[in-house]
mmCIF file of C-alpha atoms in Angstrom:
data_model
loop_
_atom_site.group_PDB
_atom_site.id
_atom_site.type_symbol
_atom_site.label_atom_id
_atom_site.label_comp_id
_atom_site.label_asym_id
_atom_site.label_seq_id
_atom_site.Cartn_x
_atom_site.Cartn_y
_atom_site.Cartn_z
ATOM 1 C CA MET A 1 -14.363 -108.251 80.644
ATOM 2 C CA SER A 2 -13.423 -110.345 83.290
ATOM 3 C CA VAL A 3 -14.840 -113.547 81.423
ATOM 4 C CA GLY A 4 -12.978 -112.550 78.702
ATOM 5 C CA VAL A 5 -9.652 -112.528 80.558
ATOM 6 C CA VAL A 6 -10.098 -116.104 81.850
ATOM 7 C CA PHE A 7 -11.379 -117.142 78.531
ATOM 8 C CA GLY A 8 -8.592 -115.932 76.427
ATOM 9 C CA ALA A 9 -6.190 -117.684 79.442
ATOM 10 C CA ALA A 10 -7.749 -120.870 78.785
ATOM 11 C CA LEU A 11 -7.490 -120.516 75.071
ATOM 12 C CA PHE A 12 -3.969 -119.733 75.239
ATOM 13 C CA LEU A 13 -2.934 -121.937 78.202
ATOM 14 C CA THR A 14 -5.036 -125.064 76.630
ATOM 15 C CA GLY A 15 -3.421 -125.208 73.539
ATOM 16 C CA MET A 16 -6.309 -123.968 71.391
ATOM 17 C CA ALA A 17 -4.182 -121.049 70.187
ATOM 18 C CA ASP A 18 -1.582 -123.491 68.977
ATOM 19 C CA TYR A 19 -1.652 -123.880 65.227
ATOM 20 C CA ASP A 20 -0.310 -127.426 65.670
ATOM 21 C CA VAL A 21 -2.581 -128.498 68.635
ATOM 22 C CA ILE A 22 -5.272 -127.953 66.136
ATOM 23 C CA HIS A 23 -3.595 -129.026 62.909
ATOM 24 C CA ASP A 24 -2.338 -132.278 64.921
ATOM 25 C CA GLY A 25 -5.947 -132.932 66.546
ATOM 26 C CA LEU A 26 -7.848 -132.620 62.907
ATOM 27 C CA LEU A 27 -4.839 -135.175 61.596
ATOM 28 C CA PHE A 28 -5.930 -137.555 65.023
ATOM 29 C CA ARG A 29 -2.637 -137.605 66.436
ATOM 30 C CA HIS A 30 -3.757 -136.936 69.567
ATOM 31 C CA ALA A 31 -7.022 -136.480 71.399
ATOM 32 C CA HIS A 32 -6.549 -133.473 73.262
ATOM 33 C CA LEU A 33 -9.078 -131.320 71.013
ATOM 34 C CA TYR A 34 -12.058 -134.140 71.143
ATOM 35 C CA LEU A 35 -11.475 -134.363 74.972
ATOM 36 C CA MET A 36 -11.528 -130.484 75.475
ATOM 37 C CA MET A 37 -14.892 -130.273 73.799
ATOM 38 C CA VAL A 38 -16.481 -133.414 75.568
ATOM 39 C CA ALA A 39 -14.704 -132.060 78.821
ATOM 40 C CA THR A 40 -16.589 -128.418 78.102
ATOM 41 C CA LEU A 41 -19.978 -130.307 76.998
ATOM 42 C CA GLY A 42 -20.112 -132.603 80.180
ATOM 43 C CA VAL A 43 -19.773 -129.664 82.602
ATOM 44 C CA GLY A 44 -21.656 -126.999 80.368
ATOM 45 C CA ILE A 45 -25.087 -128.775 79.206
ATOM 46 C CA PRO A 46 -25.642 -130.010 83.151
ATOM 47 C CA LEU A 47 -24.847 -126.108 84.308
ATOM 48 C CA LEU A 48 -26.865 -124.367 81.542
ATOM 49 C CA TRP A 49 -29.660 -127.180 81.585
ATOM 50 C CA LEU A 50 -29.808 -126.040 85.306
ATOM 51 C CA LEU A 51 -29.473 -122.312 84.596
ATOM 52 C CA GLY A 52 -32.495 -122.582 81.984
ATOM 53 C CA ARG A 53 -34.848 -124.017 84.084
ATOM 54 C CA GLY A 54 -34.506 -121.942 87.361
ATOM 55 C CA ALA A 55 -35.800 -118.416 87.261
ATOM 56 C CA TRP A 56 -32.308 -117.309 87.640
ATOM 57 C CA ARG A 57 -32.087 -113.659 87.117
ATOM 58 C CA SER A 58 -28.504 -111.780 85.418
ATOM 59 C CA ALA A 59 -26.707 -109.571 87.507
ATOM 60 C CA VAL A 60 -27.114 -106.616 84.723
ATOM 61 C CA ASN A 61 -29.542 -108.067 82.007
ATOM 62 C CA GLY A 62 -32.886 -109.395 82.961
ATOM 63 C CA PRO A 63 -33.815 -112.959 84.071
ATOM 64 C CA VAL A 64 -31.896 -115.784 82.238
ATOM 65 C CA ALA A 65 -32.420 -117.020 78.688
ATOM 66 C CA VAL A 66 -30.569 -119.888 77.195
ATOM 67 C CA THR A 67 -31.225 -119.091 73.681
ATOM 68 C CA ARG A 68 -31.407 -122.518 71.086
ATOM 69 C CA GLU A 69 -31.848 -122.187 67.019
ATOM 70 C CA ALA A 70 -33.660 -124.505 65.153
ATOM 71 C CA VAL A 71 -32.014 -126.116 62.444
ATOM 72 C CA GLN A 72 -31.462 -124.382 59.565
ATOM 73 C CA ARG A 73 -29.229 -124.615 55.570
ATOM 74 C CA LYS A 74 -27.353 -121.820 56.892
ATOM 75 C CA HIS A 75 -25.925 -123.751 59.773
ATOM 76 C CA VAL A 76 -24.536 -126.446 57.281
ATOM 77 C CA SER A 77 -23.365 -123.784 54.537
ATOM 78 C CA GLY A 78 -21.882 -121.742 56.994
ATOM 79 C CA GLY A 79 -20.120 -124.706 58.830
ATOM 80 C CA LEU A 80 -18.922 -126.071 55.126
ATOM 81 C CA ILE A 81 -16.924 -122.666 54.583
ATOM 82 C CA PHE A 82 -15.679 -122.182 58.114
ATOM 83 C CA GLY A 83 -14.608 -125.805 58.698
ATOM 84 C CA THR A 84 -12.531 -125.165 55.362
ATOM 85 C CA GLY A 85 -10.699 -122.088 56.866
ATOM 86 C CA TRP A 86 -10.235 -123.705 60.405
ATOM 87 C CA ALA A 87 -8.324 -126.719 58.336
ATOM 88 C CA ILE A 88 -6.352 -123.997 56.132
ATOM 89 C CA ALA A 89 -5.218 -121.939 58.786
ATOM 90 C CA GLY A 90 -5.626 -123.748 62.200
ATOM 91 C CA THR A 91 -7.550 -121.660 64.270
ATOM 92 C CA CYS A 92 -10.694 -119.804 65.062
ATOM 93 C CA PRO A 93 -11.812 -116.381 65.899
ATOM 94 C CA GLY A 94 -11.070 -116.732 69.688
ATOM 95 C CA ALA A 95 -8.217 -118.624 69.295
ATOM 96 C CA VAL A 96 -6.476 -116.514 66.509
ATOM 97 C CA ALA A 97 -6.932 -113.627 69.019
ATOM 98 C CA ALA A 98 -5.340 -115.325 71.565
ATOM 99 C CA MET A 99 -2.250 -116.612 69.413
ATOM 100 C CA ALA A 100 -1.771 -112.222 68.413
ATOM 101 C CA ALA A 101 -1.850 -111.270 71.943
ATOM 102 C CA SER A 102 0.890 -114.002 72.960
ATOM 103 C CA GLY A 103 3.049 -112.277 70.791
ATOM 104 C CA LYS A 104 3.018 -114.108 67.265
ATOM 105 C CA PRO A 105 2.402 -111.308 64.834
ATOM 106 C CA LEU A 106 1.742 -113.942 62.033
ATOM 107 C CA ALA A 107 -1.761 -114.230 63.444
ATOM 108 C CA LEU A 108 -2.594 -110.835 62.774
ATOM 109 C CA ILE A 109 -3.064 -111.578 59.135
ATOM 110 C CA THR A 110 -5.691 -114.307 59.960
ATOM 111 C CA MET A 111 -7.237 -112.089 62.421
ATOM 112 C CA ALA A 112 -7.455 -109.440 59.257
ATOM 113 C CA GLY A 113 -8.586 -112.316 56.997
ATOM 114 C CA VAL A 114 -11.735 -112.913 59.672
ATOM 115 C CA GLY A 115 -12.503 -109.071 60.028
ATOM 116 C CA ILE A 116 -12.878 -108.770 55.937
ATOM 117 C CA GLY A 117 -14.831 -112.268 55.862
ATOM 118 C CA VAL A 118 -17.441 -111.530 59.074
ATOM 119 C CA VAL A 119 -17.846 -107.964 56.958
ATOM 120 C CA LEU A 120 -18.677 -109.589 53.813
ATOM 121 C CA ARG A 121 -20.960 -111.536 54.836
ATOM 122 C CA ASP A 122 -22.805 -108.776 57.078
ATOM 123 C CA LEU A 123 -23.002 -106.558 54.176
ATOM 124 C CA GLN A 124 -24.197 -109.366 51.815
ATOM 125 C CA GLU A 125 -26.873 -110.178 54.443
ATOM 126 C CA GLU A 126 -27.889 -106.694 54.719
ATOM 127 C CA ARG A 127 -27.982 -106.097 51.073
ATOM 128 C CA THR A 128 -30.426 -109.446 50.903
ATOM 129 C CA SER A 129 -32.544 -108.440 53.588
ATOM 130 C CA GLN A 130 -32.832 -104.658 52.194
ATOM 131 C CA ARG A 131 -33.826 -105.901 48.740
ATOM 132 C CA GLN A 132 -36.480 -108.400 50.223
ATOM 133 C CA SER A 133 -38.265 -105.516 52.757
ATOM 134 C CA GLU A 134 -38.403 -102.940 49.194
ATOM 135 C CA PRO A 135 -41.900 -102.424 48.150
ATOM 136 C CA VAL A 136 -42.008 -104.295 44.659
ATOM 137 C CA ASP A 137 -43.188 -102.405 41.926
ATOM 138 C CA VAL A 138 -46.525 -103.488 40.388
ATOM 139 C CA PRO A 139 -47.518 -102.154 37.309
ATOM 140 C CA ALA A 140 -50.538 -100.059 37.577
ATOM 141 C CA VAL A 141 -53.447 -101.807 35.233
ATOM 142 C CA ALA A 142 -56.374 -99.918 34.471
ATOM 143 C CA VAL A 143 -59.802 -101.607 35.459
ATOM 144 C CA PRO A 144 -62.519 -101.087 33.199
ATOM 145 C CA PRO A 145 -65.299 -99.509 35.011
ATOM 146 C CA VAL A 146 -68.566 -101.951 35.747
ATOM 147 C CA MET B 1 2.503 -131.001 71.953
ATOM 148 C CA GLN B 2 3.566 -129.078 74.432
ATOM 149 C CA PRO B 3 2.652 -129.263 78.261
ATOM 150 C CA TYR B 4 -0.296 -127.534 78.210
ATOM 151 C CA VAL B 5 -3.367 -127.609 80.776
ATOM 152 C CA PRO B 6 -4.934 -130.928 80.736
ATOM 153 C CA TRP B 7 -8.680 -131.083 78.955
ATOM 154 C CA TYR B 8 -10.084 -131.976 82.252
ATOM 155 C CA ILE B 9 -9.727 -128.723 83.769
ATOM 156 C CA GLY B 10 -9.565 -126.700 80.356
ATOM 157 C CA GLY B 11 -12.885 -127.955 79.523
ATOM 158 C CA PRO B 12 -14.722 -127.070 82.813
ATOM 159 C CA LEU B 13 -12.817 -123.669 82.202
ATOM 160 C CA PHE B 14 -14.663 -123.058 79.123
ATOM 161 C CA ALA B 15 -17.781 -124.396 80.255
ATOM 162 C CA LEU B 16 -17.800 -122.188 83.327
ATOM 163 C CA CYS B 17 -17.138 -118.732 80.908
ATOM 164 C CA VAL B 18 -20.232 -119.688 79.145
ATOM 165 C CA VAL B 19 -22.319 -120.479 82.360
ATOM 166 C CA ALA B 20 -20.972 -116.858 83.860
ATOM 167 C CA LEU B 21 -21.488 -114.887 80.768
ATOM 168 C CA TYR B 22 -25.190 -116.025 81.060
ATOM 169 C CA TRP B 23 -25.173 -115.509 84.747
ATOM 170 C CA LEU B 24 -23.965 -111.889 84.432
ATOM 171 C CA THR B 25 -25.085 -110.436 81.482
ATOM 172 C CA ASN B 26 -27.591 -112.861 79.874
ATOM 173 C CA GLN B 27 -25.538 -113.117 76.423
ATOM 174 C CA ARG B 28 -24.152 -116.272 74.485
ATOM 175 C CA LEU B 29 -20.721 -116.390 74.553
ATOM 176 C CA GLY B 30 -19.174 -115.868 71.344
ATOM 177 C CA VAL B 31 -16.312 -114.331 69.465
ATOM 178 C CA SER B 32 -16.609 -114.367 66.095
ATOM 179 C CA GLY B 33 -19.717 -111.265 66.823
ATOM 180 C CA SER B 34 -16.872 -109.232 68.585
ATOM 181 C CA TYR B 35 -15.382 -108.820 64.889
ATOM 182 C CA LEU B 36 -18.268 -107.640 63.663
ATOM 183 C CA HIS B 37 -19.072 -105.222 66.589
ATOM 184 C CA ILE B 38 -15.670 -103.806 65.824
ATOM 185 C CA SER B 39 -15.771 -103.258 62.258
ATOM 186 C CA LYS B 40 -19.021 -101.896 63.150
ATOM 187 C CA ILE B 41 -17.480 -99.297 65.246
ATOM 188 C CA VAL B 42 -14.376 -98.725 62.323
ATOM 189 C CA MET B 43 -16.996 -98.402 59.417
ATOM 190 C CA ARG B 44 -19.148 -96.248 61.448
ATOM 191 C CA ARG B 45 -22.044 -98.359 61.268
ATOM 192 C CA PRO B 46 -25.139 -98.650 63.615
ATOM 193 C CA GLY B 47 -25.616 -101.422 66.009
ATOM 194 C CA ALA B 48 -22.165 -101.541 68.146
ATOM 195 C CA GLN B 49 -22.569 -103.775 71.145
ATOM 196 C CA ALA B 50 -19.953 -102.629 73.705
ATOM 197 C CA TRP B 51 -19.810 -105.361 75.924
ATOM 198 C CA ARG B 52 -18.963 -107.468 72.696
ATOM 199 C CA ILE B 53 -15.798 -105.431 72.430
ATOM 200 C CA TRP B 54 -15.008 -105.528 76.509
ATOM 201 C CA PHE B 55 -15.289 -108.998 76.015
ATOM 202 C CA PHE B 56 -12.521 -109.181 73.061
ATOM 203 C CA ALA B 57 -10.563 -106.829 75.216
ATOM 204 C CA GLY B 58 -10.386 -109.086 77.800
ATOM 205 C CA VAL B 59 -9.694 -112.297 75.522
ATOM 206 C CA LEU B 60 -6.107 -109.769 74.369
ATOM 207 C CA LEU B 61 -5.476 -109.250 77.712
ATOM 208 C CA GLY B 62 -6.251 -112.819 79.237
ATOM 209 C CA ALA B 63 -4.018 -114.471 76.365
ATOM 210 C CA GLY B 64 -1.326 -111.826 76.868
ATOM 211 C CA GLY B 65 -1.242 -112.286 80.372
ATOM 212 C CA ALA B 66 -0.868 -115.871 80.320
ATOM 213 C CA ALA B 67 1.841 -115.823 78.036
ATOM 214 C CA ALA B 68 3.570 -113.299 79.928
ATOM 215 C CA ALA B 69 3.059 -114.925 83.077
ATOM 216 C CA ASN B 70 4.741 -118.410 81.651
ATOM 217 C CA GLY B 71 7.735 -116.595 79.939
ATOM 218 C CA VAL B 72 6.737 -117.651 76.543
ATOM 219 C CA PHE B 73 5.518 -113.920 75.058
ATOM 220 C CA ALA B 74 6.084 -113.956 71.476
ATOM 221 C CA GLU B 75 7.743 -117.556 71.416
ATOM 222 C CA GLY B 76 7.380 -119.729 68.442
ATOM 223 C CA GLY B 77 5.683 -118.541 65.094
ATOM 224 C CA TYR B 78 2.680 -119.901 63.163
ATOM 225 C CA GLY B 79 4.010 -123.526 63.793
ATOM 226 C CA HIS B 80 4.622 -126.466 61.643
ATOM 227 C CA LEU B 81 2.906 -123.954 58.627
ATOM 228 C CA ALA B 82 5.501 -121.337 59.014
ATOM 229 C CA GLU B 83 8.582 -124.156 58.676
ATOM 230 C CA VAL B 84 6.509 -125.974 55.204
ATOM 231 C CA LEU B 85 5.640 -122.597 53.799
ATOM 232 C CA PRO B 86 7.636 -119.580 52.355
ATOM 233 C CA MET B 87 6.446 -116.365 53.678
ATOM 234 C CA SER B 88 5.072 -115.167 50.252
ATOM 235 C CA ALA B 89 2.759 -118.399 50.135
ATOM 236 C CA LEU B 90 2.455 -118.201 54.198
ATOM 237 C CA VAL B 91 0.738 -114.599 53.893
ATOM 238 C CA PRO B 92 -2.139 -115.099 51.537
ATOM 239 C CA VAL B 93 -2.815 -118.807 52.612
ATOM 240 C CA LEU B 94 -3.574 -117.162 56.260
ATOM 241 C CA LEU B 95 -5.354 -114.445 55.110
ATOM 242 C CA VAL B 96 -7.701 -116.867 52.594
ATOM 243 C CA GLY B 97 -7.974 -119.204 55.574
ATOM 244 C CA GLY B 98 -9.114 -116.063 57.685
ATOM 245 C CA MET B 99 -11.822 -114.809 55.288
ATOM 246 C CA LEU B 100 -13.220 -118.223 55.056
ATOM 247 C CA ILE B 101 -13.644 -118.436 58.803
ATOM 248 C CA GLY B 102 -14.791 -115.399 59.165
ATOM 249 C CA TYR B 103 -17.159 -115.501 56.116
ATOM 250 C CA GLY B 104 -18.223 -118.905 57.331
ATOM 251 C CA ALA B 105 -18.749 -117.857 61.224
ATOM 252 C CA ARG B 106 -20.750 -115.143 59.799
ATOM 253 C CA PHE B 107 -22.884 -117.166 57.688
ATOM 254 C CA ALA B 108 -23.165 -119.929 60.271
ATOM 255 C CA GLY B 109 -24.443 -117.473 63.087
ATOM 256 C CA GLY B 110 -21.391 -118.284 64.799
ATOM 257 C CA CYS B 111 -18.158 -119.971 65.696
ATOM 258 C CA THR B 112 -16.439 -122.480 67.560
ATOM 259 C CA SER B 113 -17.078 -120.657 71.003
ATOM 260 C CA SER B 114 -20.532 -119.466 70.273
ATOM 261 C CA HIS B 115 -21.939 -122.873 68.445
ATOM 262 C CA GLY B 116 -19.199 -125.518 69.684
ATOM 263 C CA ILE B 117 -19.187 -124.368 73.472
ATOM 264 C CA SER B 118 -21.813 -122.149 74.006
ATOM 265 C CA GLY B 119 -24.823 -123.460 71.495
ATOM 266 C CA CYS B 120 -24.146 -127.059 72.103
ATOM 267 C CA SER B 121 -24.087 -126.804 76.070
ATOM 268 C CA SER B 122 -27.163 -124.977 75.812
ATOM 269 C CA LEU B 123 -28.355 -128.338 73.439
ATOM 270 C CA SER B 124 -28.990 -125.922 70.494
ATOM 271 C CA GLY B 125 -29.894 -127.873 67.531
ATOM 272 C CA GLY B 126 -28.425 -125.513 64.688
ATOM 273 C CA SER B 127 -25.194 -125.577 66.938
ATOM 274 C CA PHE B 128 -24.721 -129.306 67.053
ATOM 275 C CA VAL B 129 -25.219 -129.237 63.035
ATOM 276 C CA THR B 130 -22.854 -126.799 62.602
ATOM 277 C CA THR B 131 -20.380 -127.723 65.159
ATOM 278 C CA ALA B 132 -20.849 -131.432 63.442
ATOM 279 C CA VAL B 133 -20.463 -130.007 60.111
ATOM 280 C CA PHE B 134 -17.392 -128.048 60.468
ATOM 281 C CA PHE B 135 -15.490 -130.481 62.590
ATOM 282 C CA SER B 136 -15.822 -133.159 60.087
ATOM 283 C CA THR B 137 -15.146 -130.636 57.368
ATOM 284 C CA ALA B 138 -11.766 -129.453 59.011
ATOM 285 C CA VAL B 139 -11.051 -133.166 59.231
ATOM 286 C CA VAL B 140 -11.528 -134.262 55.433
ATOM 287 C CA VAL B 141 -9.725 -130.642 54.265
ATOM 288 C CA THR B 142 -6.936 -131.354 56.510
ATOM 289 C CA TRP B 143 -6.635 -134.555 55.761
ATOM 290 C CA LEU B 144 -6.707 -133.570 52.213
ATOM 291 C CA LEU B 145 -3.631 -131.268 52.779
ATOM 292 C CA HIS B 146 -1.692 -133.932 54.686
ATOM 293 C CA LEU B 147 -1.971 -135.895 51.305
ATOM 294 C CA PHE B 148 -1.467 -133.704 48.459
ATOM 295 C CA SER B 149 1.687 -131.844 50.576
ATOM 296 C CA GLY B 150 3.434 -135.311 50.632
ATOM 297 C CA GLY B 151 3.012 -135.397 54.244
ATOM 298 C CA ALA B 152 4.398 -131.891 54.470
ATOM 299 C CA LEU B 153 1.322 -130.478 56.505
#
């Protein structure tokens, strides 16, 4: 929760929870959004690299294992849908929560949309995995005696 | 743009949050997962992770506290979008925009925080691809909105 508090405060204080900052950044009116990404990764990459190489143990959940994912089609499809929503609403799941918490009630509508979207996709994935794990009915074939 | 905390302080602060969450709990920082796990509790579905809900509560507390401490709580609305669109159009636009964000984040397995900040910091190929795709898509769609609205958006 303490990490969440710092993260939420940072989202608000850096302007990442401000529609105009995101929208103007995507229109290249300022470089703040891109410099934020560069600064985050400039510090995050070496620190996580060190954390991943050392035999660190986390405080409550065993050895630290930095997760990496191979490129899959879902990253492209999901990125296309997510990017479209990001452009329309000018926010992302964390930023819109920070926006709502800073007293902007319209952000609650976007938050509701995010919740609906997440649940819809999750139920869809659940149904697909259930269908794949169901045994396939193979019609019985009478085998003639040899 | 309002006088926000500069990028050379804000960026490292986000990075430290990613590292701290790994160091404390061995978990990848991400907010879209919190929506899923809150929905699991609301819909009484199994598999809800408590830490994600506590993390989300922290985000709300941190942002609310920062706004109150700076004396700007409840100041402003939804920026320029709320000035351009009437309320009857703004509500469905925000709802649909939010649904695309949520659906896309779940589809890709993460959002700006889990892929863009955390995943890219861990040099994950999937996160780099997702981030490149959503950033470029957002730029193209924003420019299309700008052009089709005659520069109003």
